[in-house]
XYZ file of N, CA and C in Angstrom:
351
model
N 112.374 102.350 121.678
C 112.424 101.922 120.298
C 111.117 102.295 119.592
N 111.207 102.812 118.407
C 109.996 103.172 117.659
C 109.359 101.986 116.939
N 109.870 100.782 117.184
C 109.316 99.592 116.536
C 109.369 98.412 117.502
N 108.608 97.371 117.176
C 108.612 96.121 117.934
C 109.242 95.063 117.037
N 110.234 94.347 117.543
C 110.911 93.314 116.750
C 111.030 92.039 117.576
N 110.696 90.912 116.950
C 110.742 89.612 117.611
C 111.333 88.582 116.659
N 112.268 87.776 117.163
C 112.823 86.681 116.366
C 111.946 85.447 116.524
N 111.727 84.716 115.419
C 110.973 83.456 115.429
C 111.788 82.388 114.711
N 111.732 81.157 115.212
C 112.288 80.022 114.467
C 111.266 79.629 113.409
N 111.751 79.189 112.258
C 110.882 78.808 111.147
C 111.082 77.326 110.858
N 109.988 76.631 110.552
C 110.085 75.227 110.140
C 109.148 74.984 108.963
N 109.070 73.756 108.513
C 108.294 73.459 107.301
C 106.807 73.743 107.458
N 106.297 73.824 108.680
C 104.877 74.142 108.865
C 104.555 75.583 108.472
N 105.577 76.403 108.300
C 105.374 77.791 107.889
C 105.328 77.941 106.371
N 105.287 76.828 105.666
C 105.215 76.834 104.203
C 104.074 75.933 103.746
N 103.325 76.368 102.759
C 102.330 75.495 102.139
C 103.056 74.484 101.265
N 103.998 74.968 100.488
C 104.844 74.116 99.648
C 106.286 74.567 99.882
N 107.048 73.818 100.693
C 108.404 74.261 101.027
C 109.288 74.454 99.790
N 110.012 75.577 99.729
C 110.934 75.828 98.616
C 112.236 75.056 98.808
N 113.104 75.111 97.801
C 114.401 74.431 97.901
C 115.244 75.009 99.027
N 115.232 76.330 99.161
C 115.975 76.985 100.238
C 114.953 77.581 101.199
N 114.859 76.983 102.377
C 113.893 77.444 103.362
C 114.536 78.387 104.361
N 113.724 79.289 104.863
C 114.160 80.148 105.956
C 114.281 79.298 107.218
N 115.222 79.639 108.071
C 115.360 78.970 109.359
C 114.909 79.880 110.498
N 114.957 81.185 110.233
C 114.521 82.169 111.225
C 113.828 83.318 110.507
N 113.074 84.078 111.259
C 112.521 85.305 110.683
C 112.428 86.352 111.778
N 112.451 87.590 111.347
C 112.223 88.685 112.267
C 110.849 89.249 111.965
N 110.010 89.252 112.980
C 108.719 89.933 112.890
C 108.963 91.361 113.339
N 108.502 92.315 112.566
C 108.756 93.714 112.905
C 107.581 94.581 112.483
N 107.292 95.578 113.307
C 106.224 96.529 112.993
C 106.476 97.822 113.753
N 105.995 98.944 113.230
C 106.163 100.208 113.945
C 105.221 100.272 115.149
N 105.615 100.998 116.174
C 104.726 101.199 117.330
C 103.577 102.138 116.968
N 103.867 103.141 116.145
C 102.842 104.078 115.663
C 103.078 104.325 114.183
N 102.039 104.736 113.478
C 102.175 105.054 112.063
C 102.272 103.807 111.207
N 102.846 103.974 110.026
C 102.964 102.839 109.107
C 104.228 102.969 108.275
N 104.654 101.851 107.738
C 105.764 101.808 106.784
C 105.194 101.317 105.460
N 105.298 102.134 104.441
C 104.763 101.749 103.135
C 105.462 102.545 102.048
N 106.169 101.890 101.147
C 106.428 100.456 101.107
C 107.477 100.063 102.145
N 107.397 98.830 102.599
C 108.330 98.297 103.587
C 109.574 97.779 102.876
N 110.726 97.938 103.528
C 111.963 97.379 102.973
C 112.789 96.734 104.069
N 113.594 95.772 103.653
C 114.575 95.128 104.525
C 115.858 94.981 103.720
N 116.989 95.168 104.384
C 118.282 95.087 103.700
C 119.299 94.390 104.600
N 120.225 93.692 103.955
C 121.343 93.040 104.642
C 122.625 93.426 103.909
N 123.782 93.278 104.556
C 125.031 93.546 103.844
C 125.114 92.724 102.559
N 125.684 93.317 101.531
C 125.766 92.675 100.218
C 126.431 91.297 100.293
N 127.409 91.149 101.171
C 128.092 89.856 101.307
C 127.177 88.773 101.891
N 126.017 89.169 102.439
C 125.064 88.231 103.034
C 123.755 88.196 102.247
N 123.808 88.543 100.976
C 122.618 88.604 100.117
C 121.785 87.327 100.183
N 122.419 86.177 100.209
C 121.708 84.904 100.231
C 120.919 84.638 101.503
N 121.143 85.421 102.532
C 120.422 85.239 103.792
C 118.991 85.769 103.719
N 118.765 86.842 102.956
C 117.464 87.523 102.905
C 116.616 86.875 101.810
N 115.719 85.970 102.208
C 114.988 85.155 101.244
C 113.701 85.805 100.745
N 112.863 86.265 101.650
C 111.582 86.833 101.234
C 110.999 87.684 102.347
N 109.970 88.446 101.991
C 109.219 89.249 102.945
C 107.777 88.771 102.927
N 107.169 88.750 104.093
C 105.755 88.398 104.213
C 105.074 89.455 105.068
N 103.777 89.494 105.005
C 103.008 90.408 105.837
C 101.844 89.626 106.427
N 101.528 89.918 107.693
C 100.432 89.203 108.338
C 100.148 89.773 109.709
N 99.186 89.167 110.405
C 98.839 89.657 111.738
C 100.001 89.485 112.703
N 100.057 90.350 113.698
C 101.161 90.267 114.644
C 101.110 88.956 115.421
N 102.302 88.419 115.663
C 102.435 87.231 116.477
C 102.258 85.898 115.780
N 102.042 85.901 114.463
C 101.811 84.624 113.770
C 102.414 84.680 112.371
N 103.420 83.860 112.120
C 104.062 83.830 110.803
C 103.043 83.335 109.779
N 102.764 84.104 108.744
C 101.787 83.652 107.745
C 102.352 82.524 106.880
N 101.496 81.539 106.562
C 101.923 80.446 105.682
C 101.559 80.729 104.238
N 100.504 81.483 104.029
C 100.147 81.875 102.664
C 100.174 83.388 102.609
N 100.563 83.910 101.494
C 100.738 85.348 101.408
C 100.748 85.781 99.961
N 100.485 87.047 99.764
C 100.557 87.621 98.421
C 101.079 89.038 98.563
N 102.303 89.242 98.163
C 102.900 90.570 98.232
C 103.608 90.866 96.924
N 103.739 92.126 96.623
C 104.519 92.544 95.463
C 105.937 92.787 95.950
N 106.862 91.960 95.503
C 108.263 92.067 95.907
C 109.071 92.843 94.883
N 110.082 93.476 95.367
C 111.110 94.049 94.521
C 112.432 93.804 95.210
N 113.501 93.913 94.487
C 114.811 93.782 95.116
C 115.805 94.638 94.359
N 116.882 94.954 95.027
C 117.915 95.769 94.415
C 119.175 95.728 95.248
N 120.191 96.416 94.768
C 121.480 96.445 95.454
C 122.024 97.864 95.454
N 122.763 98.166 96.500
C 123.592 99.367 96.527
C 125.030 98.857 96.579
N 125.971 99.741 96.769
C 127.367 99.309 96.901
C 127.580 98.451 98.148
N 126.698 98.624 99.161
C 126.900 97.942 100.433
C 125.805 96.953 100.826
N 124.594 97.103 100.277
C 123.458 96.325 100.772
C 122.650 95.655 99.668
N 122.044 94.508 100.027
C 121.031 93.855 99.208
C 119.688 94.197 99.844
N 118.748 94.655 99.044
C 117.483 95.188 99.549
C 116.313 94.422 98.939
N 115.334 94.096 99.774
C 114.041 93.601 99.299
C 112.982 94.579 99.807
N 111.947 94.781 98.988
C 110.845 95.621 99.444
C 109.528 95.002 99.026
N 108.459 95.458 99.660
C 107.124 94.986 99.310
C 106.163 96.154 99.381
N 105.111 96.066 98.604
C 104.162 97.172 98.517
C 103.139 97.156 99.642
N 103.099 96.102 100.433
C 102.134 96.021 101.522
C 102.503 96.959 102.662
N 101.487 97.503 103.307
C 101.687 98.412 104.427
C 101.922 97.615 105.713
N 102.857 98.080 106.524
C 103.149 97.484 107.824
C 102.715 98.500 108.875
N 101.896 98.060 109.831
C 101.290 98.952 110.824
C 101.468 98.358 112.224
N 101.007 99.053 113.272
C 101.096 98.470 114.612
C 100.337 97.146 114.777
N 99.370 96.864 113.913
C 98.634 95.598 114.017
C 98.935 94.622 112.877
N 99.707 95.042 111.890
C 100.089 94.185 110.765
C 101.607 94.169 110.673
N 102.184 93.002 110.890
C 103.642 92.875 110.936
C 104.237 92.501 109.590
N 105.490 92.879 109.418
C 106.311 92.357 108.325
C 107.091 91.188 108.907
N 107.260 90.145 108.099
C 108.044 88.979 108.485
C 109.199 88.865 107.508
N 110.411 89.098 108.009
C 111.620 89.054 107.190
C 112.167 87.637 107.306
N 112.008 86.862 106.233
C 112.383 85.448 106.232
C 113.861 85.321 105.853
N 114.632 84.677 106.731
C 116.085 84.619 106.590
C 116.610 83.184 106.637
N 117.616 82.933 105.839
C 118.315 81.640 105.867
C 119.181 81.548 107.120
N 119.840 82.658 107.463
C 120.671 82.778 108.661
C 120.553 84.202 109.177
N 120.950 84.410 110.428
C 120.964 85.770 110.959
C 122.091 86.553 110.297
N 121.788 87.713 109.741
C 122.843 88.549 109.166
C 123.565 89.322 110.271
N 124.672 89.928 109.935
C 125.382 90.753 110.916
C 124.652 92.066 111.164
N 123.892 92.515 110.167
C 123.113 93.748 110.285
C 121.841 93.582 109.465
N 120.739 94.119 109.994
C 119.469 94.108 109.279
C 118.911 95.522 109.315
N 118.606 96.057 108.152
C 118.018 97.392 108.053
C 116.560 97.218 107.665
N 115.663 97.889 108.385
C 114.228 97.781 108.126
C 113.595 99.163 108.149
N 112.412 99.260 107.566
C 111.668 100.511 107.581
C 111.063 100.796 106.230
N 111.139 102.053 105.828
C 110.657 102.465 104.514
C 111.704 103.370 103.889
N 111.470 103.800 102.663
C 112.487 104.586 101.958
C 112.919 105.825 102.728
N 111.979 106.511 103.365
C 112.309 107.777 104.022
C 112.787 107.622 105.465
N 112.619 106.440 106.070
C 112.990 106.243 107.470
C 113.378 104.783 107.691
N 114.649 104.569 108.019
C 115.142 103.203 108.201
C 115.845 103.066 109.540
N 115.842 101.839 110.037
C 116.484 101.519 111.300
C 117.471 100.382 111.078
N 118.642 100.511 111.666
C 119.667 99.482 111.559
C 119.664 98.656 112.840
N 119.547 97.341 112.673
C 119.540 96.430 113.813
C 120.811 95.593 113.732
N 121.674 95.745 114.720
C 122.875 94.905 114.783
C 122.481 93.589 115.422
N 122.635 92.537 114.663
C 122.137 91.237 115.105
C 123.166 90.579 115.915
């Protein structure tokens, strides 16, 4: 695999001020070599509500505070979120999810990977 991916359970300690809809799980993901910039994550359009936010931080630790530039969009099949922060072998992206989607696409505009969950 050209990337490292780990599932984490999420609880209220992962928020400074918990939102109305909290993530219950997240996928930590980063490339083994190189970088992804800008980073994107996508889920099937029917599961749009599952993909809550993206965070960036050191590997192995879900960040509680963060500052990223988010964008979002849709295609005929997918709901997409992206962020301007770079994801590297030592800096992970944290895809915050309400539930596990049936498929998760991650990477950057020019190179994406589909993960069947």
